[in-house]
């Protein structure tokens, strides 16, 4: 799932994103993993790096081998073994762990949005470049919708 890229490959790549997903108390159910595999299988994303870290109670951070992290015998992460492009280094892992609570684990996923590669390639060929990007957390969307609903309700009551 990972690997090295040559210049032609890079020219054809879609946007690259990353996620840091915390598992409080290091409890990981694994419900999302089949969905992640499905995204890869359908060619929607390509995993460049996928690592797990644990932040100990003393604040130290260590890598966790991809294995049966929940030790219940059901979760198989072997499909993700070797997903390493070399983009992530120790400093990246340390930075990512800065947002974690002590005693928690996290997965760090770096992936290419393969679905967007043709658009990104066409834009680059035309001289365009991405100058800003971002993500709006679902919680922020829900809060904004609740606020809009409250404003509408108070306006209707007037």
GROMACS .gro file of C-alpha atoms in nm:
model
  158
    1UNK     CA    1   0.000   0.000   0.000
    2UNK     CA    2   0.298   0.228   0.033
    3UNK     CA    3   0.610   0.262  -0.173
    4UNK     CA    4   0.840   0.502  -0.349
    5UNK     CA    5   0.720   0.731  -0.625
    6UNK     CA    6   0.899   0.860  -0.934
    7UNK     CA    7   0.852   1.209  -1.079
    8UNK     CA    8   0.585   1.097  -1.328
    9UNK     CA    9   0.386   0.937  -1.046
   10UNK     CA   10   0.409   1.255  -0.839
   11UNK     CA   11   0.285   1.462  -1.132
   12UNK     CA   12  -0.027   1.243  -1.149
   13UNK     CA   13  -0.099   1.235  -0.774
   14UNK     CA   14  -0.407   1.367  -0.605
   15UNK     CA   15  -0.406   1.580  -0.292
   16UNK     CA   16  -0.241   1.428   0.016
   17UNK     CA   17  -0.416   1.442   0.354
   18UNK     CA   18  -0.344   1.307   0.699
   19UNK     CA   19  -0.555   1.206   0.996
   20UNK     CA   20  -0.459   1.153   1.358
   21UNK     CA   21  -0.729   0.944   1.526
   22UNK     CA   22  -0.711   0.908   1.902
   23UNK     CA   23  -0.834   0.601   2.086
   24UNK     CA   24  -0.890   0.714   2.447
   25UNK     CA   25  -0.760   0.460   2.694
   26UNK     CA   26  -0.605   0.280   2.397
   27UNK     CA   27  -0.939   0.110   2.322
   28UNK     CA   28  -0.978   0.046   1.951
   29UNK     CA   29  -1.288  -0.133   1.825
   30UNK     CA   30  -1.171  -0.149   1.464
   31UNK     CA   31  -1.514  -0.079   1.315
   32UNK     CA   32  -1.371   0.170   1.067
   33UNK     CA   33  -1.093  -0.052   0.934
   34UNK     CA   34  -1.308  -0.251   0.688
   35UNK     CA   35  -1.434   0.082   0.553
   36UNK     CA   36  -1.075   0.202   0.512
   37UNK     CA   37  -0.987  -0.117   0.323
   38UNK     CA   38  -1.294  -0.062   0.103
   39UNK     CA   39  -1.181   0.292   0.016
   40UNK     CA   40  -0.843   0.154  -0.090
   41UNK     CA   41  -0.995  -0.138  -0.282
   42UNK     CA   42  -1.226   0.097  -0.475
   43UNK     CA   43  -0.934   0.325  -0.567
   44UNK     CA   44  -1.071   0.625  -0.379
   45UNK     CA   45  -0.763   0.664  -0.159
   46UNK     CA   46  -0.411   0.525  -0.152
   47UNK     CA   47  -0.248   0.479   0.186
   48UNK     CA   48   0.100   0.627   0.195
   49UNK     CA   49   0.171   0.586   0.566
   50UNK     CA   50  -0.025   0.419   0.845
   51UNK     CA   51   0.131   0.400   1.190
   52UNK     CA   52   0.015   0.359   1.546
   53UNK     CA   53   0.156   0.533   1.851
   54UNK     CA   54   0.085   0.516   2.222
   55UNK     CA   55   0.126   0.806   2.460
   56UNK     CA   56   0.223   0.668   2.799
   57UNK     CA   57   0.097   0.818   3.124
   58UNK     CA   58   0.434   0.989   3.174
   59UNK     CA   59   0.392   1.164   2.836
   60UNK     CA   60   0.649   0.958   2.648
   61UNK     CA   61   0.551   0.828   2.306
   62UNK     CA   62   0.631   0.497   2.144
   63UNK     CA   63   0.540   0.334   1.818
   64UNK     CA   64   0.307   0.037   1.827
   65UNK     CA   65   0.346  -0.248   1.582
   66UNK     CA   66   0.051  -0.303   1.352
   67UNK     CA   67  -0.098  -0.617   1.500
   68UNK     CA   68  -0.409  -0.719   1.685
   69UNK     CA   69  -0.413  -0.403   1.898
   70UNK     CA   70  -0.723  -0.488   2.093
   71UNK     CA   71  -0.607  -0.846   2.162
   72UNK     CA   72  -0.954  -0.991   2.112
   73UNK     CA   73  -0.860  -1.206   1.815
   74UNK     CA   74  -1.101  -1.033   1.576
   75UNK     CA   75  -0.914  -0.727   1.454
   76UNK     CA   76  -0.663  -0.806   1.180
   77UNK     CA   77  -0.443  -0.519   1.067
   78UNK     CA   78  -0.202  -0.732   0.867
   79UNK     CA   79  -0.340  -0.582   0.547
   80UNK     CA   80  -0.179  -0.253   0.653
   81UNK     CA   81   0.166  -0.395   0.729
   82UNK     CA   82   0.432  -0.219   0.526
   83UNK     CA   83   0.220   0.089   0.453
   84UNK     CA   84   0.512   0.327   0.476
   85UNK     CA   85   0.625   0.575   0.214
   86UNK     CA   86   0.887   0.730   0.439
   87UNK     CA   87   0.700   1.061   0.461
   88UNK     CA   88   0.653   1.032   0.838
   89UNK     CA   89   0.954   1.059   1.064
   90UNK     CA   90   1.006   1.061   1.440
   91UNK     CA   91   0.942   1.437   1.461
   92UNK     CA   92   0.607   1.394   1.287
   93UNK     CA   93   0.508   1.121   1.532
   94UNK     CA   94   0.611   1.341   1.825
   95UNK     CA   95   0.415   1.636   1.684
   96UNK     CA   96   0.106   1.421   1.629
   97UNK     CA   97   0.129   1.282   1.981
   98UNK     CA   98   0.112   1.636   2.117
   99UNK     CA   99  -0.266   1.631   2.066
  100UNK     CA  100  -0.310   1.299   2.247
  101UNK     CA  101  -0.411   1.245   2.606
  102UNK     CA  102  -0.171   1.038   2.818
  103UNK     CA  103  -0.275   0.672   2.823
  104UNK     CA  104  -0.423   0.690   2.473
  105UNK     CA  105  -0.319   0.543   2.142
  106UNK     CA  106  -0.363   0.686   1.795
  107UNK     CA  107  -0.341   0.593   1.434
  108UNK     CA  108  -0.169   0.833   1.198
  109UNK     CA  109  -0.281   0.794   0.841
  110UNK     CA  110  -0.131   0.974   0.541
  111UNK     CA  111  -0.325   0.913   0.223
  112UNK     CA  112  -0.362   1.029  -0.135
  113UNK     CA  113  -0.706   1.129  -0.257
  114UNK     CA  114  -0.687   0.920  -0.573
  115UNK     CA  115  -1.038   1.028  -0.673
  116UNK     CA  116  -0.912   1.387  -0.711
  117UNK     CA  117  -0.594   1.303  -0.906
  118UNK     CA  118  -0.733   1.376  -1.255
  119UNK     CA  119  -0.862   1.717  -1.144
  120UNK     CA  120  -0.540   1.800  -0.959
  121UNK     CA  121  -0.330   1.693  -1.259
  122UNK     CA  122  -0.537   1.905  -1.499
  123UNK     CA  123  -0.514   2.208  -1.270
  124UNK     CA  124  -0.136   2.170  -1.236
  125UNK     CA  125  -0.097   2.139  -1.614
  126UNK     CA  126  -0.288   2.468  -1.643
  127UNK     CA  127  -0.048   2.638  -1.401
  128UNK     CA  128  -0.282   2.637  -1.101
  129UNK     CA  129  -0.157   2.568  -0.752
  130UNK     CA  130  -0.330   2.500  -0.424
  131UNK     CA  131  -0.276   2.800  -0.196
  132UNK     CA  132  -0.503   2.707   0.094
  133UNK     CA  133  -0.699   2.414   0.223
  134UNK     CA  134  -0.869   2.297   0.535
  135UNK     CA  135  -1.126   2.077   0.691
  136UNK     CA  136  -1.435   2.170   0.888
  137UNK     CA  137  -1.491   1.931   1.179
  138UNK     CA  138  -1.836   1.772   1.193
  139UNK     CA  139  -1.879   1.911   1.545
  140UNK     CA  140  -1.836   2.266   1.409
  141UNK     CA  141  -2.096   2.202   1.137
  142UNK     CA  142  -2.344   2.067   1.393
  143UNK     CA  143  -2.285   2.366   1.622
  144UNK     CA  144  -2.335   2.610   1.332
  145UNK     CA  145  -2.657   2.435   1.226
  146UNK     CA  146  -2.785   2.438   1.586
  147UNK     CA  147  -2.706   2.810   1.612
  148UNK     CA  148  -2.880   2.883   1.280
  149UNK     CA  149  -3.184   2.684   1.396
  150UNK     CA  150  -3.191   2.875   1.725
  151UNK     CA  151  -3.171   3.209   1.539
  152UNK     CA  152  -3.451   3.103   1.307
  153UNK     CA  153  -3.666   2.991   1.601
  154UNK     CA  154  -3.608   3.315   1.791
  155UNK     CA  155  -3.682   3.517   1.475
  156UNK     CA  156  -4.006   3.327   1.421
  157UNK     CA  157  -4.107   3.385   1.783
  158UNK     CA  158  -4.069   3.763   1.742
   0.00000   0.00000   0.00000
